PDB file of C-alpha atoms in Angstrom:
ATOM      1  CA  UNK A  29      -8.513 -13.900 -12.854  1.00  0.00           C
ATOM      2  CA  UNK A  30      -4.800 -13.601 -13.396  1.00  0.00           C
ATOM      3  CA  UNK A  31      -1.995 -15.107 -11.331  1.00  0.00           C
ATOM      4  CA  UNK A  32       1.441 -13.557 -11.304  1.00  0.00           C
ATOM      5  CA  UNK A  33       4.889 -14.701 -10.283  1.00  0.00           C
ATOM      6  CA  UNK A  34       7.492 -12.949  -8.188  1.00  0.00           C
ATOM      7  CA  UNK A  35      10.381 -10.824  -9.424  1.00  0.00           C
ATOM      8  CA  UNK A  36      13.966 -11.603  -8.502  1.00  0.00           C
ATOM      9  CA  UNK A  37      14.863  -8.022  -7.507  1.00  0.00           C
ATOM     10  CA  UNK A  38      12.983  -5.856  -5.032  1.00  0.00           C
ATOM     11  CA  UNK A  39      13.339  -2.070  -4.892  1.00  0.00           C
ATOM     12  CA  UNK A  40      11.437  -0.075  -2.282  1.00  0.00           C
ATOM     13  CA  UNK A  41      11.341   3.721  -2.413  1.00  0.00           C
ATOM     14  CA  UNK A  42      10.407   5.200   0.966  1.00  0.00           C
ATOM     15  CA  UNK A  43       9.176   8.762   1.223  1.00  0.00           C
ATOM     16  CA  UNK A  44       6.661  10.840   3.133  1.00  0.00           C
ATOM     17  CA  UNK A  45       6.211  13.766   5.471  1.00  0.00           C
ATOM     18  CA  UNK A  46       9.017  14.625   7.852  1.00  0.00           C
ATOM     19  CA  UNK A  47       8.326  13.080  11.239  1.00  0.00           C
ATOM     20  CA  UNK A  48       5.909  10.480   9.843  1.00  0.00           C
ATOM     21  CA  UNK A  49       8.268   7.531  10.256  1.00  0.00           C
ATOM     22  CA  UNK A  50      10.362   7.277   7.081  1.00  0.00           C
ATOM     23  CA  UNK A  51      13.581   6.661   9.008  1.00  0.00           C
ATOM     24  CA  UNK A  52      11.911   3.957  11.105  1.00  0.00           C
ATOM     25  CA  UNK A  53      10.647   2.211   7.972  1.00  0.00           C
ATOM     26  CA  UNK A  54      14.130   2.245   6.461  1.00  0.00           C
ATOM     27  CA  UNK A  55      15.564   0.718   9.651  1.00  0.00           C
ATOM     28  CA  UNK A  56      12.921  -2.011   9.507  1.00  0.00           C
ATOM     29  CA  UNK A  57      13.748  -2.760   5.879  1.00  0.00           C
ATOM     30  CA  UNK A  58      17.425  -2.915   6.805  1.00  0.00           C
ATOM     31  CA  UNK A  59      16.521  -5.523   9.430  1.00  0.00           C
ATOM     32  CA  UNK A  60      14.886  -7.495   6.596  1.00  0.00           C
ATOM     33  CA  UNK A  61      18.238  -7.570   4.756  1.00  0.00           C
ATOM     34  CA  UNK A  62      17.522  -4.718   2.386  1.00  0.00           C
ATOM     35  CA  UNK A  63      20.521  -2.617   1.402  1.00  0.00           C
ATOM     36  CA  UNK A  64      19.434   0.879   2.475  1.00  0.00           C
ATOM     37  CA  UNK A  65      20.495   4.155   0.852  1.00  0.00           C
ATOM     38  CA  UNK A  66      18.974   7.256   2.432  1.00  0.00           C
ATOM     39  CA  UNK A  67      18.604  10.546   0.557  1.00  0.00           C
ATOM     40  CA  UNK A  68      20.972   9.965  -2.363  1.00  0.00           C
ATOM     41  CA  UNK A  69      21.280  12.804  -4.903  1.00  0.00           C
ATOM     42  CA  UNK A  70      18.747  12.348  -7.665  1.00  0.00           C
ATOM     43  CA  UNK A  71      21.564  12.107 -10.219  1.00  0.00           C
ATOM     44  CA  UNK A  72      22.467   8.736  -8.672  1.00  0.00           C
ATOM     45  CA  UNK A  73      18.970   7.255  -8.822  1.00  0.00           C
ATOM     46  CA  UNK A  74      19.241   5.593 -12.222  1.00  0.00           C
ATOM     47  CA  UNK A  75      22.534   3.966 -11.285  1.00  0.00           C
ATOM     48  CA  UNK A  76      21.019   2.684  -8.046  1.00  0.00           C
ATOM     49  CA  UNK A  77      17.835   1.229  -9.482  1.00  0.00           C
ATOM     50  CA  UNK A  78      19.587  -0.522 -12.370  1.00  0.00           C
ATOM     51  CA  UNK A  79      22.381  -2.019 -10.280  1.00  0.00           C
ATOM     52  CA  UNK A  80      22.517  -5.693  -9.489  1.00  0.00           C
ATOM     53  CA  UNK A  81      21.409  -6.834  -6.049  1.00  0.00           C
ATOM     54  CA  UNK A  82      18.252  -8.490  -4.908  1.00  0.00           C
ATOM     55  CA  UNK A  83      16.928  -6.101  -2.230  1.00  0.00           C
ATOM     56  CA  UNK A  84      17.372  -2.335  -2.199  1.00  0.00           C
ATOM     57  CA  UNK A  85      15.557   0.351  -0.184  1.00  0.00           C
ATOM     58  CA  UNK A  86      16.012   4.034  -1.068  1.00  0.00           C
ATOM     59  CA  UNK A  87      14.876   6.856   1.196  1.00  0.00           C
ATOM     60  CA  UNK A  88      13.950  10.088  -0.537  1.00  0.00           C
ATOM     61  CA  UNK A  89      12.350  13.322   0.655  1.00  0.00           C
ATOM     62  CA  UNK A  90      12.591  17.075   0.251  1.00  0.00           C
ATOM     63  CA  UNK A  91      16.122  17.042   1.717  1.00  0.00           C
ATOM     64  CA  UNK A  92      17.446  14.993  -1.206  1.00  0.00           C
ATOM     65  CA  UNK A  93      19.784  16.980  -3.422  1.00  0.00           C
ATOM     66  CA  UNK A  94      17.984  17.960  -6.608  1.00  0.00           C
ATOM     67  CA  UNK A  95      14.619  16.816  -5.237  1.00  0.00           C
ATOM     68  CA  UNK A  96      11.962  16.687  -7.931  1.00  0.00           C
ATOM     69  CA  UNK A  97       8.914  14.513  -7.318  1.00  0.00           C
ATOM     70  CA  UNK A  98       8.162  14.130 -11.023  1.00  0.00           C
ATOM     71  CA  UNK A  99      11.695  12.906 -11.743  1.00  0.00           C
ATOM     72  CA  UNK A 100      11.351  10.355  -8.955  1.00  0.00           C
ATOM     73  CA  UNK A 101       8.097   9.121 -10.507  1.00  0.00           C
ATOM     74  CA  UNK A 102      10.000   8.734 -13.793  1.00  0.00           C
ATOM     75  CA  UNK A 103      12.721   6.725 -12.020  1.00  0.00           C
ATOM     76  CA  UNK A 104      10.062   4.511 -10.440  1.00  0.00           C
ATOM     77  CA  UNK A 105       8.522   3.919 -13.875  1.00  0.00           C
ATOM     78  CA  UNK A 106      11.962   3.030 -15.233  1.00  0.00           C
ATOM     79  CA  UNK A 107      12.533   0.506 -12.444  1.00  0.00           C
ATOM     80  CA  UNK A 108       9.141  -1.090 -13.056  1.00  0.00           C
ATOM     81  CA  UNK A 109      10.072  -1.648 -16.698  1.00  0.00           C
ATOM     82  CA  UNK A 110      12.935  -3.884 -15.647  1.00  0.00           C
ATOM     83  CA  UNK A 111      11.669  -7.422 -16.376  1.00  0.00           C
ATOM     84  CA  UNK A 112      13.081  -8.991 -13.207  1.00  0.00           C
ATOM     85  CA  UNK A 113      12.278  -6.117 -10.846  1.00  0.00           C
ATOM     86  CA  UNK A 114       9.484  -5.384  -8.394  1.00  0.00           C
ATOM     87  CA  UNK A 115       9.555  -1.672  -7.543  1.00  0.00           C
ATOM     88  CA  UNK A 116       7.229  -0.219  -4.902  1.00  0.00           C
ATOM     89  CA  UNK A 117       6.756   3.198  -3.347  1.00  0.00           C
ATOM     90  CA  UNK A 118       5.935   3.514   0.371  1.00  0.00           C
ATOM     91  CA  UNK A 119       4.541   6.858   1.543  1.00  0.00           C
ATOM     92  CA  UNK A 120       4.471   7.662   5.272  1.00  0.00           C
ATOM     93  CA  UNK A 121       2.047  10.311   6.474  1.00  0.00           C
ATOM     94  CA  UNK A 122       0.431  11.544   9.684  1.00  0.00           C
ATOM     95  CA  UNK A 123      -1.963  14.243  10.850  1.00  0.00           C
ATOM     96  CA  UNK A 124      -0.400  17.693  11.096  1.00  0.00           C
ATOM     97  CA  UNK A 125      -1.228  17.957  14.808  1.00  0.00           C
ATOM     98  CA  UNK A 126       0.587  14.677  15.443  1.00  0.00           C
ATOM     99  CA  UNK A 127       3.610  15.828  13.456  1.00  0.00           C
ATOM    100  CA  UNK A 128       3.666  19.127  15.342  1.00  0.00           C
ATOM    101  CA  UNK A 129       3.748  17.249  18.656  1.00  0.00           C
ATOM    102  CA  UNK A 130       6.521  14.962  17.421  1.00  0.00           C
ATOM    103  CA  UNK A 131       8.702  17.880  16.322  1.00  0.00           C
ATOM    104  CA  UNK A 132       8.084  19.647  19.626  1.00  0.00           C
ATOM    105  CA  UNK A 133       9.005  16.526  21.597  1.00  0.00           C
ATOM    106  CA  UNK A 134      12.218  15.858  19.647  1.00  0.00           C
ATOM    107  CA  UNK A 135      13.160  19.541  19.188  1.00  0.00           C
ATOM    108  CA  UNK A 136      14.194  18.747  15.633  1.00  0.00           C
ATOM    109  CA  UNK A 137      13.999  21.372  12.896  1.00  0.00           C
ATOM    110  CA  UNK A 138      11.805  20.727   9.893  1.00  0.00           C
ATOM    111  CA  UNK A 139      13.893  20.881   6.678  1.00  0.00           C
ATOM    112  CA  UNK A 140      11.587  23.542   5.201  1.00  0.00           C
ATOM    113  CA  UNK A 141      10.996  25.511   8.406  1.00  0.00           C
ATOM    114  CA  UNK A 142      11.473  29.249   8.078  1.00  0.00           C
ATOM    115  CA  UNK A 143      10.047  32.366   9.626  1.00  0.00           C
ATOM    116  CA  UNK A 144       6.504  31.168   8.953  1.00  0.00           C
ATOM    117  CA  UNK A 145       6.684  28.355  11.495  1.00  0.00           C
ATOM    118  CA  UNK A 146       6.226  24.611  11.402  1.00  0.00           C
ATOM    119  CA  UNK A 147       2.679  24.174  10.076  1.00  0.00           C
ATOM    120  CA  UNK A 148       3.328  26.135   6.837  1.00  0.00           C
ATOM    121  CA  UNK A 149       6.471  24.034   6.368  1.00  0.00           C
ATOM    122  CA  UNK A 150       4.436  20.836   6.692  1.00  0.00           C
ATOM    123  CA  UNK A 151       1.867  22.130   4.220  1.00  0.00           C
ATOM    124  CA  UNK A 152       4.587  23.114   1.755  1.00  0.00           C
ATOM    125  CA  UNK A 153       6.214  19.701   2.095  1.00  0.00           C
ATOM    126  CA  UNK A 154       2.893  17.922   1.529  1.00  0.00           C
ATOM    127  CA  UNK A 155       2.424  19.890  -1.680  1.00  0.00           C
ATOM    128  CA  UNK A 156       5.899  19.011  -2.942  1.00  0.00           C
ATOM    129  CA  UNK A 157       5.353  15.321  -2.176  1.00  0.00           C
ATOM    130  CA  UNK A 158       1.811  15.071  -3.575  1.00  0.00           C
ATOM    131  CA  UNK A 159       2.935  13.580  -6.951  1.00  0.00           C
ATOM    132  CA  UNK A 160       4.591  10.747  -5.012  1.00  0.00           C
ATOM    133  CA  UNK A 161       1.595  10.107  -2.793  1.00  0.00           C
ATOM    134  CA  UNK A 162      -0.557   9.947  -5.927  1.00  0.00           C
ATOM    135  CA  UNK A 163       1.383   6.942  -7.251  1.00  0.00           C
ATOM    136  CA  UNK A 164       2.277   5.256  -3.954  1.00  0.00           C
ATOM    137  CA  UNK A 165       1.701   1.518  -3.634  1.00  0.00           C
ATOM    138  CA  UNK A 166       1.524   1.609   0.154  1.00  0.00           C
ATOM    139  CA  UNK A 167       0.349   4.695   2.119  1.00  0.00           C
ATOM    140  CA  UNK A 168       0.880   4.334   5.868  1.00  0.00           C
ATOM    141  CA  UNK A 169      -0.761   6.756   8.281  1.00  0.00           C
ATOM    142  CA  UNK A 170       1.304   6.593  11.469  1.00  0.00           C
ATOM    143  CA  UNK A 171      -0.812   9.089  13.447  1.00  0.00           C
ATOM    144  CA  UNK A 172      -2.147   6.438  15.839  1.00  0.00           C
ATOM    145  CA  UNK A 173       0.094   3.560  14.788  1.00  0.00           C
ATOM    146  CA  UNK A 174       2.388   2.154  17.497  1.00  0.00           C
ATOM    147  CA  UNK A 175       5.907   1.335  16.346  1.00  0.00           C
ATOM    148  CA  UNK A 176       5.464  -2.455  16.849  1.00  0.00           C
ATOM    149  CA  UNK A 177       2.375  -2.374  14.603  1.00  0.00           C
ATOM    150  CA  UNK A 178       4.289  -0.438  11.956  1.00  0.00           C
ATOM    151  CA  UNK A 179       7.036  -3.058  12.083  1.00  0.00           C
ATOM    152  CA  UNK A 180       4.458  -5.825  11.651  1.00  0.00           C
ATOM    153  CA  UNK A 181       3.037  -4.116   8.566  1.00  0.00           C
ATOM    154  CA  UNK A 182       6.467  -3.657   6.980  1.00  0.00           C
ATOM    155  CA  UNK A 183       7.508  -7.213   7.774  1.00  0.00           C
ATOM    156  CA  UNK A 184       4.242  -8.650   6.467  1.00  0.00           C
ATOM    157  CA  UNK A 185       4.594  -6.794   3.159  1.00  0.00           C
ATOM    158  CA  UNK A 186       8.336  -6.974   2.545  1.00  0.00           C
ATOM    159  CA  UNK A 187       9.673  -9.977   4.468  1.00  0.00           C
ATOM    160  CA  UNK A 188       9.875 -12.126   1.279  1.00  0.00           C
ATOM    161  CA  UNK A 189      10.500 -15.364   3.043  1.00  0.00           C
ATOM    162  CA  UNK A 190      11.567 -14.150   6.479  1.00  0.00           C
ATOM    163  CA  UNK A 191       9.696 -16.151   9.118  1.00  0.00           C
ATOM    164  CA  UNK A 192       7.319 -19.040   8.650  1.00  0.00           C
ATOM    165  CA  UNK A 193       3.832 -17.547   8.227  1.00  0.00           C
ATOM    166  CA  UNK A 194       1.731 -16.818   5.192  1.00  0.00           C
ATOM    167  CA  UNK A 195       0.763 -13.126   5.091  1.00  0.00           C
ATOM    168  CA  UNK A 196      -2.261 -12.073   3.049  1.00  0.00           C
ATOM    169  CA  UNK A 197      -2.965  -8.636   1.580  1.00  0.00           C
ATOM    170  CA  UNK A 198      -6.345  -7.685   0.142  1.00  0.00           C
ATOM    171  CA  UNK A 199      -6.096  -4.678  -2.170  1.00  0.00           C
ATOM    172  CA  UNK A 200      -8.597  -2.583  -4.091  1.00  0.00           C
ATOM    173  CA  UNK A 201      -7.351  -0.558  -7.063  1.00  0.00           C
ATOM    174  CA  UNK A 202      -8.393   1.337 -10.192  1.00  0.00           C
ATOM    175  CA  UNK A 203      -7.517  -0.174 -13.554  1.00  0.00           C
ATOM    176  CA  UNK A 204      -6.725   3.210 -15.187  1.00  0.00           C
ATOM    177  CA  UNK A 205      -4.078   3.792 -12.483  1.00  0.00           C
ATOM    178  CA  UNK A 206      -2.316   0.537 -13.374  1.00  0.00           C
ATOM    179  CA  UNK A 207      -2.272  -3.028 -12.152  1.00  0.00           C
ATOM    180  CA  UNK A 208      -0.549  -3.624  -8.801  1.00  0.00           C
ATOM    181  CA  UNK A 209       2.635  -5.376  -9.875  1.00  0.00           C
ATOM    182  CA  UNK A 210       2.922  -7.261  -6.595  1.00  0.00           C
ATOM    183  CA  UNK A 211      -0.480  -8.921  -7.014  1.00  0.00           C
ATOM    184  CA  UNK A 212      -0.611 -12.729  -7.175  1.00  0.00           C
ATOM    185  CA  UNK A 213      -4.326 -12.861  -8.032  1.00  0.00           C
ATOM    186  CA  UNK A 214      -6.155 -10.072  -9.875  1.00  0.00           C
ATOM    187  CA  UNK A 215      -9.965  -9.981 -10.009  1.00  0.00           C
ATOM    188  CA  UNK A 216     -12.089  -7.632 -12.137  1.00  0.00           C
ATOM    189  CA  UNK A 217     -15.240  -6.127 -10.593  1.00  0.00           C
ATOM    190  CA  UNK A 218     -15.998  -3.701 -13.417  1.00  0.00           C
ATOM    191  CA  UNK A 219     -18.987  -5.726 -14.629  1.00  0.00           C
ATOM    192  CA  UNK A 220     -20.949  -4.933 -11.471  1.00  0.00           C
ATOM    193  CA  UNK A 221     -23.278  -1.944 -11.538  1.00  0.00           C
ATOM    194  CA  UNK A 222     -21.419   1.245 -10.794  1.00  0.00           C
ATOM    195  CA  UNK A 223     -22.401   3.634  -7.949  1.00  0.00           C
ATOM    196  CA  UNK A 224     -20.482   6.351  -9.798  1.00  0.00           C
ATOM    197  CA  UNK A 225     -23.577   6.924 -11.947  1.00  0.00           C
ATOM    198  CA  UNK A 226     -25.782   7.530  -8.928  1.00  0.00           C
ATOM    199  CA  UNK A 227     -25.405  11.207  -7.997  1.00  0.00           C
ATOM    200  CA  UNK A 228     -26.059  10.570  -4.297  1.00  0.00           C
ATOM    201  CA  UNK A 229     -23.561   7.704  -4.045  1.00  0.00           C
ATOM    202  CA  UNK A 230     -20.809   9.085  -6.290  1.00  0.00           C
ATOM    203  CA  UNK A 231     -19.022  11.125  -3.577  1.00  0.00           C
ATOM    204  CA  UNK A 232     -18.995   8.165  -1.182  1.00  0.00           C
ATOM    205  CA  UNK A 233     -16.908   4.978  -1.115  1.00  0.00           C
ATOM    206  CA  UNK A 234     -17.337   1.261  -0.637  1.00  0.00           C
ATOM    207  CA  UNK A 235     -16.391   1.754   3.005  1.00  0.00           C
ATOM    208  CA  UNK A 236     -19.891   3.162   3.549  1.00  0.00           C
ATOM    209  CA  UNK A 237     -22.951   0.957   3.921  1.00  0.00           C
ATOM    210  CA  UNK A 238     -25.038   2.782   1.306  1.00  0.00           C
ATOM    211  CA  UNK A 239     -22.494   2.101  -1.428  1.00  0.00           C
ATOM    212  CA  UNK A 240     -21.863  -1.499  -0.355  1.00  0.00           C
ATOM    213  CA  UNK A 241     -25.591  -2.225  -0.295  1.00  0.00           C
ATOM    214  CA  UNK A 242     -25.995  -0.762  -3.790  1.00  0.00           C
ATOM    215  CA  UNK A 243     -23.182  -2.915  -5.196  1.00  0.00           C
ATOM    216  CA  UNK A 244     -24.381  -6.061  -3.428  1.00  0.00           C
ATOM    217  CA  UNK A 245     -27.910  -5.554  -4.755  1.00  0.00           C
ATOM    218  CA  UNK A 246     -26.635  -6.303  -8.275  1.00  0.00           C
ATOM    219  CA  UNK A 247     -28.004  -9.810  -9.042  1.00  0.00           C
ATOM    220  CA  UNK A 248     -24.594 -10.807 -10.396  1.00  0.00           C
ATOM    221  CA  UNK A 249     -22.764  -9.787  -7.215  1.00  0.00           C
ATOM    222  CA  UNK A 250     -23.526 -12.787  -5.017  1.00  0.00           C
ATOM    223  CA  UNK A 251     -22.641 -15.494  -7.587  1.00  0.00           C
ATOM    224  CA  UNK A 252     -19.415 -13.639  -8.367  1.00  0.00           C
ATOM    225  CA  UNK A 253     -18.525 -13.086  -4.730  1.00  0.00           C
ATOM    226  CA  UNK A 254     -19.274 -16.689  -3.765  1.00  0.00           C
ATOM    227  CA  UNK A 255     -16.854 -17.908  -6.436  1.00  0.00           C
ATOM    228  CA  UNK A 256     -14.210 -15.388  -5.331  1.00  0.00           C
ATOM    229  CA  UNK A 257     -14.470 -16.366  -1.666  1.00  0.00           C
ATOM    230  CA  UNK A 258     -14.357 -20.047  -2.598  1.00  0.00           C
ATOM    231  CA  UNK A 259     -11.262 -19.460  -4.732  1.00  0.00           C
ATOM    232  CA  UNK A 260      -9.475 -17.628  -1.919  1.00  0.00           C
ATOM    233  CA  UNK A 261     -10.403 -20.278   0.637  1.00  0.00           C
ATOM    234  CA  UNK A 262      -9.090 -22.945  -1.721  1.00  0.00           C
ATOM    235  CA  UNK A 263      -5.766 -21.396  -2.722  1.00  0.00           C
ATOM    236  CA  UNK A 264      -4.560 -19.950   0.595  1.00  0.00           C
ATOM    237  CA  UNK A 265      -3.962 -23.320   2.309  1.00  0.00           C
ATOM    238  CA  UNK A 266      -2.214 -24.617  -0.821  1.00  0.00           C
ATOM    239  CA  UNK A 267      -0.042 -21.515  -1.016  1.00  0.00           C
ATOM    240  CA  UNK A 268       0.944 -22.121   2.616  1.00  0.00           C
ATOM    241  CA  UNK A 269       1.730 -25.792   1.885  1.00  0.00           C
ATOM    242  CA  UNK A 270       3.962 -24.723  -0.991  1.00  0.00           C
ATOM    243  CA  UNK A 271       5.916 -22.444   1.354  1.00  0.00           C
ATOM    244  CA  UNK A 272       4.668 -19.139  -0.061  1.00  0.00           C
ATOM    245  CA  UNK A 273       5.194 -16.342   2.442  1.00  0.00           C
ATOM    246  CA  UNK A 274       3.200 -13.445   1.012  1.00  0.00           C
ATOM    247  CA  UNK A 275       0.027 -13.356  -1.111  1.00  0.00           C
ATOM    248  CA  UNK A 276      -1.635 -10.269  -2.560  1.00  0.00           C
ATOM    249  CA  UNK A 277      -5.212 -10.566  -3.820  1.00  0.00           C
ATOM    250  CA  UNK A 278      -6.187  -7.471  -5.793  1.00  0.00           C
ATOM    251  CA  UNK A 279      -9.692  -6.469  -6.882  1.00  0.00           C
ATOM    252  CA  UNK A 280     -10.023  -3.721  -9.482  1.00  0.00           C
ATOM    253  CA  UNK A 281     -12.742  -1.477 -10.835  1.00  0.00           C
ATOM    254  CA  UNK A 282     -12.843   1.746 -12.851  1.00  0.00           C
ATOM    255  CA  UNK A 283     -12.164   4.223 -10.059  1.00  0.00           C
ATOM    256  CA  UNK A 284     -11.024   2.117  -7.118  1.00  0.00           C
ATOM    257  CA  UNK A 285     -13.651   3.782  -4.892  1.00  0.00           C
ATOM    258  CA  UNK A 286     -16.850   1.738  -4.966  1.00  0.00           C
ATOM    259  CA  UNK A 287     -17.088  -1.793  -6.377  1.00  0.00           C
ATOM    260  CA  UNK A 288     -13.552  -3.025  -5.706  1.00  0.00           C
ATOM    261  CA  UNK A 289     -13.607  -1.553  -2.190  1.00  0.00           C
ATOM    262  CA  UNK A 290     -16.923  -3.291  -1.482  1.00  0.00           C
ATOM    263  CA  UNK A 291     -15.569  -6.684  -2.578  1.00  0.00           C
ATOM    264  CA  UNK A 292     -12.325  -6.290  -0.615  1.00  0.00           C
ATOM    265  CA  UNK A 293     -14.205  -5.279   2.534  1.00  0.00           C
ATOM    266  CA  UNK A 294     -16.478  -8.309   2.204  1.00  0.00           C
ATOM    267  CA  UNK A 295     -13.458 -10.592   1.781  1.00  0.00           C
ATOM    268  CA  UNK A 296     -11.779  -9.018   4.807  1.00  0.00           C
ATOM    269  CA  UNK A 297     -14.855  -9.604   6.959  1.00  0.00           C
ATOM    270  CA  UNK A 298     -15.325 -13.209   5.839  1.00  0.00           C
ATOM    271  CA  UNK A 299     -11.651 -14.153   6.141  1.00  0.00           C
ATOM    272  CA  UNK A 300     -11.470 -12.611   9.609  1.00  0.00           C
ATOM    273  CA  UNK A 301     -14.243 -15.012  10.676  1.00  0.00           C
ATOM    274  CA  UNK A 302     -12.854 -18.042   8.810  1.00  0.00           C
ATOM    275  CA  UNK A 303     -11.268 -20.736  11.041  1.00  0.00           C
ATOM    276  CA  UNK A 304      -8.943 -21.562   8.137  1.00  0.00           C
ATOM    277  CA  UNK A 305      -7.140 -18.238   8.642  1.00  0.00           C
ATOM    278  CA  UNK A 306      -6.687 -19.070  12.308  1.00  0.00           C
ATOM    279  CA  UNK A 307      -5.284 -22.498  11.460  1.00  0.00           C
ATOM    280  CA  UNK A 308      -2.822 -20.917   9.024  1.00  0.00           C
ATOM    281  CA  UNK A 309      -1.919 -18.266  11.625  1.00  0.00           C
ATOM    282  CA  UNK A 310      -2.108 -15.861   8.693  1.00  0.00           C
ATOM    283  CA  UNK A 311      -2.358 -12.099   9.218  1.00  0.00           C
ATOM    284  CA  UNK A 312      -4.625 -10.334   6.731  1.00  0.00           C
ATOM    285  CA  UNK A 313      -3.937  -6.731   5.704  1.00  0.00           C
ATOM    286  CA  UNK A 314      -6.415  -4.477   3.878  1.00  0.00           C
ATOM    287  CA  UNK A 315      -5.153  -1.850   1.428  1.00  0.00           C
ATOM    288  CA  UNK A 316      -7.374   0.479  -0.600  1.00  0.00           C
ATOM    289  CA  UNK A 317      -4.788   1.890  -2.982  1.00  0.00           C
ATOM    290  CA  UNK A 318      -6.731   4.701  -4.621  1.00  0.00           C
ATOM    291  CA  UNK A 319      -8.505   5.732  -1.409  1.00  0.00           C
ATOM    292  CA  UNK A 320      -5.159   5.869   0.399  1.00  0.00           C
ATOM    293  CA  UNK A 321      -3.582   7.947  -2.340  1.00  0.00           C
ATOM    294  CA  UNK A 322      -6.358  10.493  -1.838  1.00  0.00           C
ATOM    295  CA  UNK A 323      -6.192  10.466   1.950  1.00  0.00           C
ATOM    296  CA  UNK A 324      -9.519   8.628   2.352  1.00  0.00           C
ATOM    297  CA  UNK A 325      -8.196   5.441   3.964  1.00  0.00           C
ATOM    298  CA  UNK A 326      -5.029   3.880   5.273  1.00  0.00           C
ATOM    299  CA  UNK A 327      -3.885   0.298   5.534  1.00  0.00           C
ATOM    300  CA  UNK A 328      -5.208  -1.751   8.438  1.00  0.00           C
ATOM    301  CA  UNK A 329      -5.254  -5.286   9.770  1.00  0.00           C
ATOM    302  CA  UNK A 330      -8.390  -7.367   9.218  1.00  0.00           C
ATOM    303  CA  UNK A 331      -6.547 -10.142  11.078  1.00  0.00           C
ATOM    304  CA  UNK A 332      -3.512  -8.848  13.002  1.00  0.00           C
ATOM    305  CA  UNK A 333      -0.320 -10.886  13.331  1.00  0.00           C
ATOM    306  CA  UNK A 334       0.024 -13.012  16.414  1.00  0.00           C
ATOM    307  CA  UNK A 335       2.495 -11.577  18.921  1.00  0.00           C
ATOM    308  CA  UNK A 336       6.037 -12.543  18.074  1.00  0.00           C
ATOM    309  CA  UNK A 337       5.154 -14.225  14.780  1.00  0.00           C
ATOM    310  CA  UNK A 338       5.262 -11.422  12.226  1.00  0.00           C
TER     311      UNK A 338
END
């Protein structure tokens, strides 16, 4: 287990498919006292991310002058090397059919739309943005997500002291893809037996019962999980007493598909039924980082915020 502190500067890059909610997310971050810069030329990125200032949100998409997804990934890496900086990438997406309806309703023109129509433009945009989705910290599918729920998710993750509640995020990840820098507690599930080596289970994920049952059948799983659940149940009330507003508990494995997902899902289920969470009035968010990057899952609430408290 490793516990991490918080950085003094917060940079949030916001990108995603046109019509998926990027502008709304930037407005929400602005309401959280982030300084927002939307679609700056890429030549200004380094100056922006190295400037002083505690909270900065930058919107970037295919309209940005000089757009190059790989350069943006390099800028994100540069920001993460700053010792006092937490840099995160938010990627907004939605089903093509939903995006088509949104463009039809608003009568807006897609920035890549040409003679081929809107769907080819969306597909082209998705291809251009794929390198960013592949490294995103937070992938939000807004297809069926009401705007108030989107606001709750953004506030829970980026409020940094706004409001009075403790917000909890449970995250699965793959170690080869890098540790989640925002994590307060990091747990390693790589010692558990790996479904990757079972040909029938390999294509599936810890969201499916067959994989979860395989992982939980490891004789070392239950002792490990009991200690993990006990740790979480012990530290969350103390974090709340100390005035901490946001806690990320990350569980990692080799691929971020099987073992870590199984443990996070078990934690989500047990915390949702725990009276302690109700007493803390703490919303609990579930994020499967690698699954989301590959379009296999999106963030969700295990325990949603109470109305008017997020």
